[in-house]
Short mmCIF file of C-alpha atoms in Angstrom, two decimals:
data_model
loop_
_atom_site.label_atom_id
_atom_site.label_comp_id
_atom_site.label_asym_id
_atom_site.label_seq_id
_atom_site.Cartn_x
_atom_site.Cartn_y
_atom_site.Cartn_z
CA UNK J 232 -5.28 -114.80 -13.04
CA UNK J 233 -7.99 -114.69 -10.34
CA UNK J 234 -6.96 -112.89 -7.15
CA UNK J 235 -6.53 -114.74 -3.86
CA UNK J 236 -7.66 -113.09 -0.63
CA UNK J 237 -6.19 -114.26 2.68
CA UNK J 238 -8.14 -113.61 5.88
CA UNK J 239 -5.81 -113.92 8.86
CA UNK J 240 -3.39 -112.17 11.19
CA UNK J 241 -0.45 -109.93 10.42
CA UNK J 242 1.74 -111.90 12.86
CA UNK J 243 0.89 -115.42 11.69
CA UNK J 244 3.56 -117.47 9.95
CA UNK J 245 0.73 -119.62 8.52
CA UNK J 246 -0.61 -116.59 6.68
CA UNK J 247 2.90 -115.75 5.45
CA UNK J 248 3.12 -119.34 4.19
CA UNK J 249 -0.15 -118.95 2.27
CA UNK J 250 1.02 -115.65 0.77
CA UNK J 251 4.19 -117.31 -0.51
CA UNK J 252 2.38 -120.40 -1.79
CA UNK J 253 -0.04 -118.33 -3.86
CA UNK J 254 2.47 -115.67 -4.91
CA UNK J 255 4.90 -118.28 -6.19
CA UNK J 256 2.10 -119.78 -8.25
CA UNK J 257 1.47 -116.43 -9.96
CA UNK J 258 -1.65 -115.30 -8.11
CA UNK J 259 -2.18 -111.73 -6.96
CA UNK J 260 -2.54 -111.84 -3.17
CA UNK J 261 -4.70 -109.46 -1.13
CA UNK J 262 -4.61 -109.55 2.68
CA UNK J 263 -7.39 -108.82 5.16
CA UNK J 264 -5.51 -109.01 8.45
CA UNK J 265 -6.08 -108.48 12.13
CA UNK J 266 -3.71 -105.70 13.19
CA UNK J 267 -0.78 -107.23 15.13
CA UNK J 268 2.87 -107.44 14.00
CA UNK J 269 4.08 -106.15 10.63
CA UNK J 270 6.50 -108.75 9.27
CA UNK J 271 3.83 -110.64 7.29
CA UNK J 272 2.89 -107.39 5.53
CA UNK J 273 6.41 -107.06 4.08
CA UNK J 274 6.16 -110.02 1.72
CA UNK J 275 6.87 -109.11 -1.89
CA UNK J 276 3.97 -111.34 -2.96
CA UNK J 277 1.38 -109.27 -1.13
CA UNK J 278 -0.27 -106.96 -3.69
CA UNK J 279 -2.19 -104.94 -1.08
CA UNK J 280 -3.59 -105.37 2.39
CA UNK J 281 -6.13 -103.96 4.83
CA UNK J 282 -5.86 -103.99 8.62
CA UNK J 283 -8.63 -104.43 11.18
CA UNK J 284 -9.04 -104.59 14.94
CA UNK J 285 -11.25 -107.69 14.96
CA UNK J 286 -12.25 -110.66 12.82
CA UNK J 287 -15.81 -109.37 12.65
CA UNK J 288 -14.61 -106.08 11.15
CA UNK J 289 -12.57 -107.95 8.54
CA UNK J 290 -15.49 -110.26 7.69
CA UNK J 291 -17.85 -107.30 7.28
CA UNK J 292 -15.31 -105.53 5.07
CA UNK J 293 -14.95 -108.57 2.80
CA UNK J 294 -18.70 -108.74 2.27
CA UNK J 295 -18.80 -105.00 1.60
CA UNK J 296 -15.81 -104.90 -0.76
CA UNK J 297 -16.72 -107.94 -2.87
CA UNK J 298 -20.24 -107.98 -4.35
CA UNK J 299 -21.98 -111.12 -5.56
CA UNK J 300 -20.33 -112.14 -8.82
CA UNK J 301 -19.86 -115.12 -11.14
CA UNK J 302 -16.14 -114.35 -11.27
CA UNK J 303 -15.47 -115.20 -7.63
CA UNK J 304 -11.97 -114.73 -6.15
CA UNK J 305 -10.44 -117.37 -3.88
CA UNK J 306 -10.58 -116.85 -0.13
CA UNK J 307 -7.82 -118.74 1.77
CA UNK J 308 -7.90 -119.39 5.51
CA UNK J 309 -5.08 -120.46 7.84
CA UNK J 310 -6.73 -119.64 11.16
CA UNK J 311 -9.46 -121.55 12.99
CA UNK J 312 -11.17 -118.34 14.11
CA UNK J 313 -11.39 -117.09 10.53
CA UNK J 314 -12.77 -120.41 9.26
CA UNK J 315 -15.36 -120.44 12.03
CA UNK J 316 -16.50 -116.85 11.42
CA UNK J 317 -16.82 -117.46 7.68
CA UNK J 318 -18.87 -120.61 8.31
CA UNK J 319 -21.39 -118.59 10.35
CA UNK J 320 -22.19 -116.52 7.25
CA UNK J 321 -21.54 -119.26 4.75
CA UNK J 322 -24.35 -118.50 2.29
CA UNK J 323 -23.19 -114.90 1.90
CA UNK J 324 -19.56 -115.90 1.32
CA UNK J 325 -20.31 -118.71 -1.12
CA UNK J 326 -21.97 -116.16 -3.43
CA UNK J 327 -18.87 -113.96 -3.43
CA UNK J 328 -15.84 -116.27 -2.99
CA UNK J 329 -14.47 -119.72 -3.59
CA UNK J 330 -13.61 -120.49 0.04
CA UNK J 331 -10.86 -122.91 1.06
CA UNK J 332 -12.55 -124.24 4.22
CA UNK J 333 -16.23 -125.04 3.77
CA UNK J 334 -18.64 -127.94 3.74
CA UNK J 335 -22.39 -128.02 4.11
CA UNK J 336 -24.00 -125.16 6.02
CA UNK J 337 -22.69 -125.03 9.61
CA UNK J 338 -20.65 -128.22 9.15
CA UNK J 339 -17.28 -126.54 9.78
CA UNK J 340 -18.41 -125.43 13.23
CA UNK J 341 -19.73 -128.95 13.89
CA UNK J 342 -16.47 -130.61 12.91
CA UNK J 343 -14.32 -128.17 14.87
CA UNK J 344 -15.79 -129.74 18.02
CA UNK J 345 -13.21 -132.33 19.09
CA UNK J 346 -15.93 -134.72 20.31
CA UNK J 347 -17.35 -135.04 16.81
CA UNK J 348 -13.90 -135.57 15.32
CA UNK J 349 -13.08 -138.26 17.87
CA UNK J 350 -16.38 -140.06 17.21
CA UNK J 351 -15.70 -140.01 13.47
CA UNK J 352 -12.15 -141.36 13.98
CA UNK J 353 -13.49 -144.22 16.13
CA UNK J 354 -16.09 -145.04 13.50
CA UNK J 355 -13.32 -145.44 10.92
CA UNK J 356 -11.20 -147.66 13.15
CA UNK J 357 -8.53 -145.23 14.33
CA UNK J 358 -6.98 -145.43 17.77
CA UNK J 359 -8.47 -142.59 19.85
CA UNK J 360 -7.45 -141.73 23.44
CA UNK J 361 -10.22 -141.40 26.01
CA UNK J 362 -11.57 -137.89 26.46
CA UNK J 363 -13.70 -136.12 29.06
CA UNK J 364 -15.37 -132.74 28.53
CA UNK J 365 -15.32 -130.41 31.53
CA UNK J 366 -16.45 -126.85 32.20
CA UNK J 367 -14.97 -124.09 34.29
CA UNK J 368 -15.29 -124.87 37.98
CA UNK J 369 -16.29 -128.53 37.49
CA UNK J 370 -15.19 -131.07 40.08
CA UNK J 371 -12.24 -133.23 39.08
CA UNK J 372 -13.45 -136.69 38.00
CA UNK J 373 -12.28 -139.51 40.22
CA UNK J 374 -10.05 -142.36 39.11
CA UNK J 375 -8.12 -140.57 36.36
CA UNK J 376 -4.51 -141.50 35.67
CA UNK J 377 -2.04 -138.62 35.52
CA UNK J 378 -0.52 -136.75 33.79
CA UNK J 379 -3.40 -135.47 31.63
CA UNK J 380 -3.61 -132.86 28.89
CA UNK J 381 -6.26 -130.14 28.62
CA UNK J 382 -7.28 -128.09 25.60
CA UNK J 383 -10.22 -125.92 24.53
CA UNK J 384 -13.03 -128.04 23.11
CA UNK J 385 -13.65 -125.94 19.98
CA UNK J 386 -10.40 -124.39 18.75
CA UNK J 387 -12.08 -121.48 16.96
CA UNK J 388 -13.89 -120.14 20.03
CA UNK J 389 -12.01 -121.59 23.00
CA UNK J 390 -8.76 -120.08 24.27
CA UNK J 391 -5.51 -121.69 23.12
CA UNK J 392 -3.82 -120.61 26.38
CA UNK J 393 -5.82 -123.31 28.15
CA UNK J 394 -3.57 -125.99 26.64
CA UNK J 395 -1.60 -127.48 29.54
CA UNK J 396 -0.31 -130.63 31.21
CA UNK J 397 -1.63 -131.49 34.68
CA UNK J 398 0.56 -133.87 36.65
CA UNK J 399 -1.82 -134.52 39.53
CA UNK J 400 -5.38 -133.91 40.73
CA UNK J 401 -4.42 -130.60 42.35
CA UNK J 402 -2.92 -129.34 39.07
CA UNK J 403 -6.10 -130.20 37.19
CA UNK J 404 -8.33 -128.61 39.84
CA UNK J 405 -6.40 -125.33 39.54
CA UNK J 406 -6.58 -125.55 35.77
CA UNK J 407 -10.38 -126.00 35.80
CA UNK J 408 -10.85 -123.17 38.29
CA UNK J 409 -8.88 -120.80 36.05
CA UNK J 410 -10.06 -121.78 32.58
CA UNK J 411 -10.20 -118.89 30.14
CA UNK J 412 -12.68 -120.75 27.95
CA UNK J 413 -16.04 -122.21 28.97
CA UNK J 414 -15.23 -125.83 28.13
CA UNK J 415 -12.19 -127.99 27.67
CA UNK J 416 -11.46 -131.62 27.04
CA UNK J 417 -9.19 -133.72 29.21
CA UNK J 418 -7.28 -136.64 27.76
CA UNK J 419 -4.25 -138.72 28.76
CA UNK J 420 -0.90 -137.05 28.22
CA UNK J 421 0.77 -139.12 25.52
CA UNK J 422 4.52 -139.52 25.88
CA UNK J 423 5.13 -139.16 22.22
CA UNK J 424 7.91 -140.72 20.22
CA UNK J 425 7.02 -138.94 16.99
CA UNK J 426 4.51 -136.49 15.58
CA UNK J 427 3.02 -137.57 12.24
CA UNK J 428 0.78 -135.25 10.25
CA UNK J 429 -0.97 -135.82 6.92
CA UNK J 430 -1.49 -132.92 4.49
CA UNK J 431 -4.24 -132.83 1.91
CA UNK J 432 -7.21 -131.13 0.32
CA UNK J 433 -10.64 -132.03 -0.98
CA UNK J 434 -12.18 -130.87 -4.27
CA UNK J 435 -15.72 -131.70 -5.41
CA UNK J 436 -15.79 -135.04 -3.62
CA UNK J 437 -12.18 -136.01 -4.47
CA UNK J 438 -9.70 -136.25 -1.60
CA UNK J 439 -5.95 -135.96 -2.18
CA UNK J 440 -3.46 -136.86 0.58
CA UNK J 441 -0.01 -137.17 -0.99
CA UNK J 442 2.38 -136.07 1.78
CA UNK J 443 2.96 -136.48 5.48
CA UNK J 444 5.58 -135.12 7.84
CA UNK J 445 7.31 -136.65 10.84
CA UNK J 446 8.93 -134.81 13.76
CA UNK J 447 10.96 -136.63 16.39
CA UNK J 448 12.32 -133.55 18.17
CA UNK J 449 9.92 -131.44 20.19
CA UNK J 450 9.30 -129.89 23.61
CA UNK J 451 7.16 -132.00 25.95
CA UNK J 452 4.24 -129.56 25.85
CA UNK J 453 4.24 -128.36 22.23
CA UNK J 454 4.66 -129.46 18.64
CA UNK J 455 8.03 -129.77 16.94
CA UNK J 456 9.38 -127.20 14.51
CA UNK J 457 11.67 -129.37 12.38
CA UNK J 458 10.15 -132.15 10.31
CA UNK J 459 10.93 -134.65 7.58
CA UNK J 460 8.38 -134.72 4.77
CA UNK J 461 7.75 -137.80 2.65
CA UNK J 462 5.17 -139.26 0.32
CA UNK J 463 2.21 -140.66 2.24
CA UNK J 464 1.88 -144.41 1.65
CA UNK J 465 -1.47 -145.36 0.14
CA UNK J 466 -2.16 -148.00 2.76
CA UNK J 467 -5.12 -148.90 4.98
CA UNK J 468 -4.64 -145.80 7.16
CA UNK J 469 -4.59 -143.58 4.08
CA UNK J 470 -7.84 -145.14 2.86
CA UNK J 471 -9.49 -144.52 6.24
CA UNK J 472 -8.42 -140.87 6.26
CA UNK J 473 -9.80 -140.35 2.76
CA UNK J 474 -13.13 -141.86 3.80
CA UNK J 475 -13.27 -139.65 6.91
CA UNK J 476 -12.86 -136.47 4.87
CA UNK J 477 -15.48 -137.66 2.38
CA UNK J 478 -17.93 -138.35 5.18
CA UNK J 479 -17.38 -134.84 6.53
CA UNK J 480 -18.47 -133.53 3.12
CA UNK J 481 -15.66 -131.01 3.42
CA UNK J 482 -14.05 -129.01 0.63
CA UNK J 483 -10.71 -127.27 1.10
CA UNK J 484 -7.31 -127.68 2.72
CA UNK J 485 -6.82 -129.83 5.81
CA UNK J 486 -4.19 -131.41 8.04
CA UNK J 487 -4.65 -134.57 10.16
CA UNK J 488 -2.54 -134.99 13.30
CA UNK J 489 -1.32 -138.15 15.01
CA UNK J 490 1.04 -138.86 17.88
CA UNK J 491 3.13 -142.04 17.84
CA UNK J 492 3.58 -143.14 21.44
CA UNK J 493 6.42 -145.10 23.06
CA UNK J 494 4.62 -148.37 22.25
CA UNK J 495 4.55 -147.48 18.51
CA UNK J 496 0.78 -146.88 18.66
CA UNK J 497 -0.64 -144.23 16.31
CA UNK J 498 -3.03 -141.98 18.28
CA UNK J 499 -5.45 -139.75 16.39
CA UNK J 500 -5.40 -136.17 17.71
CA UNK J 501 -7.41 -133.87 15.45
CA UNK J 502 -8.21 -132.58 11.97
CA UNK J 503 -7.46 -128.93 11.19
CA UNK J 504 -9.92 -127.64 8.59
CA UNK J 505 -7.57 -125.02 7.21
CA UNK J 506 -4.03 -124.61 5.92
CA UNK J 507 -1.32 -125.70 8.36
CA UNK J 508 1.70 -123.59 9.28
CA UNK J 509 4.00 -126.08 7.49
CA UNK J 510 2.15 -125.61 4.17
CA UNK J 511 4.99 -123.50 2.70
CA UNK J 512 7.63 -126.05 3.69
CA UNK J 513 5.54 -128.66 1.89
CA UNK J 514 5.98 -126.83 -1.44
CA UNK J 515 9.30 -128.60 -1.94
CA UNK J 516 7.04 -131.50 -2.86
CA UNK J 517 3.63 -130.02 -3.66
CA UNK J 518 2.04 -126.57 -3.56
CA UNK J 519 -1.32 -127.69 -2.18
CA UNK J 520 -3.04 -124.28 -1.87
CA UNK J 521 -2.27 -123.45 -5.50
CA UNK J 522 -3.29 -126.94 -6.63
CA UNK J 523 -6.60 -126.63 -4.82
CA UNK J 524 -7.33 -123.32 -6.54
CA UNK J 525 -6.46 -124.74 -9.96
CA UNK J 526 -8.56 -127.89 -9.52
CA UNK J 527 -11.54 -125.93 -8.19
CA UNK J 528 -11.74 -124.30 -11.63
CA UNK J 529 -12.08 -127.65 -13.42
CA UNK J 530 -15.33 -129.56 -14.07
CA UNK J 531 -15.68 -132.58 -11.79
CA UNK J 532 -15.20 -135.04 -14.66
CA UNK J 533 -11.80 -133.52 -15.49
CA UNK J 534 -10.35 -133.91 -11.98
CA UNK J 535 -7.30 -136.23 -12.02
CA UNK J 536 -7.19 -139.47 -10.05
CA UNK J 537 -3.61 -138.74 -9.00
CA UNK J 538 -1.54 -135.57 -8.68
CA UNK J 539 2.05 -134.93 -9.64
CA UNK J 540 4.50 -134.85 -6.74
CA UNK J 541 7.98 -133.38 -6.40
CA UNK J 542 10.67 -134.51 -3.97
CA UNK J 543 9.93 -137.78 -2.26
CA UNK J 544 11.74 -136.83 0.97
CA UNK J 545 12.93 -133.48 2.35
CA UNK J 546 13.05 -131.41 5.52
CA UNK J 547 11.46 -128.14 6.60
CA UNK J 548 11.97 -125.88 9.60
CA UNK J 549 10.29 -123.18 11.66
CA UNK J 550 13.72 -121.75 12.33
CA UNK J 551 13.33 -119.22 15.15
CA UNK J 552 11.20 -121.49 17.33
CA UNK J 553 13.33 -124.52 16.57
CA UNK J 554 16.55 -122.73 17.51
CA UNK J 555 15.01 -121.54 20.76
CA UNK J 556 13.63 -124.94 21.73
CA UNK J 557 16.25 -127.30 20.28
CA UNK J 558 19.50 -125.36 20.78
CA UNK J 559 18.75 -123.05 23.70
CA UNK J 560 16.71 -125.88 25.23
CA UNK J 561 19.74 -128.17 25.09
CA UNK J 562 18.36 -130.84 22.73
CA UNK J 563 21.04 -130.52 20.03
CA UNK J 564 24.27 -128.62 19.41
CA UNK J 565 24.52 -125.37 17.45
CA UNK J 566 26.61 -127.15 14.79
CA UNK J 567 23.98 -129.84 14.23
CA UNK J 568 21.23 -127.24 14.11
CA UNK J 569 23.13 -125.15 11.53
CA UNK J 570 23.58 -128.23 9.35
CA UNK J 571 19.88 -128.97 9.54
CA UNK J 572 19.06 -125.33 8.79
CA UNK J 573 21.33 -125.28 5.73
CA UNK J 574 20.05 -128.60 4.35
CA UNK J 575 16.34 -127.88 4.92
CA UNK J 576 14.53 -127.32 1.62
CA UNK J 577 12.18 -124.73 3.07
CA UNK J 578 12.15 -122.38 6.07
CA UNK J 579 9.12 -120.76 7.59
CA UNK J 580 10.51 -117.22 7.81
CA UNK J 581 13.85 -117.00 5.98
CA UNK J 582 13.45 -116.84 2.21
CA UNK J 583 16.07 -115.42 -0.15
CA UNK J 584 13.44 -114.54 -2.77
CA UNK J 585 11.24 -112.85 -0.17
CA UNK J 586 13.72 -111.52 2.43
CA UNK J 587 11.90 -108.61 4.09
CA UNK J 588 9.58 -110.65 6.35
CA UNK J 589 12.59 -112.27 8.04
CA UNK J 590 14.34 -108.93 8.55
CA UNK J 591 11.20 -107.34 10.01
CA UNK J 592 10.51 -110.40 12.15
CA UNK J 593 13.92 -110.14 13.83
CA UNK J 594 13.53 -106.39 14.30
CA UNK J 595 10.06 -106.73 15.83
CA UNK J 596 11.13 -109.55 18.16
CA UNK J 597 14.13 -107.53 19.39
CA UNK J 598 11.91 -104.48 19.94
CA UNK J 599 9.40 -106.62 21.83
CA UNK J 600 12.08 -107.99 24.16
CA UNK J 601 13.40 -104.50 24.73
CA UNK J 602 9.95 -103.27 25.76
CA UNK J 603 9.42 -106.27 28.05
CA UNK J 604 12.74 -105.60 29.83
CA UNK J 605 11.83 -101.93 30.21
CA UNK J 606 8.52 -102.89 31.84
CA UNK J 607 10.24 -105.33 34.17
CA UNK J 608 12.57 -102.58 35.45
CA UNK J 609 9.67 -100.38 36.50
#
């Protein structure tokens, strides 16, 4: 079976999820990772791996190690930065790999800009919050209602640490003065009731969106880590999402995010043109990365109109983060959390068939805390 290469980070649970998705489907998995933590490297499904100090080094190594060939391996991406860097050298990569996050030349970079995504969502009739684009040091616009939320404009090149809630004009002024990225967008802070995300992939003009998840437990300034997955209804919203992806002329894995507010209004947030961190949890219903690889090998006329699905409803959990935020944060009791942990069909880190990543993750987190305490005592 054709090898699968994953370009990512050695500390990313999304990359661990991709490794497990492809390994469980029988693919040999090769990792090209940015050197960080080690727990991802301990997966039994990882055939071999190479470590680098930067994305550019990893990209150069991929082009050096894999010559142009008709028998192209798959290249899977679960990181915006990786998808962006690949798109900059798209012609070179298309000759060597079947890449999981590409469209027309330079289109991935175009669609990573939140302004273009918002315009597309409006065109297709989705509810989109207002958005202003500001640069470092800009004056605070007058007449805005607070609180507001800020985030880097292009996720692949702008700093994720700039995500924050500003409760007043003074908060926002300080945020703009201390931006780590060049540009950010400002939008109303949505007091969410639920997070709803749609998972899918596109192959040769066909778009498949069979599952969605729903989280109703989350911190106020971050996404939830325990979700209920279910079959996505093929309704008007589904049809609009399919048409959006078709218009983007995108091919690969994607995830579309919405926030349901207190008035039961669905607010479009963004489209991630890559695998999502919950992609392993989704395998209780459908292994989308492996399906994408299989369908990419078929002629267009043989692509199915519908795909097989597994469980209609199940839960998944990012266990360490969820315990920290839900239990230590006082949202639920330890007993309730343990019940949810035991009944979840998939966990992000813990896996009885692939146990070493969880063991190494705990060890590395404990070592990290020990070093932080030692530095604090100095």
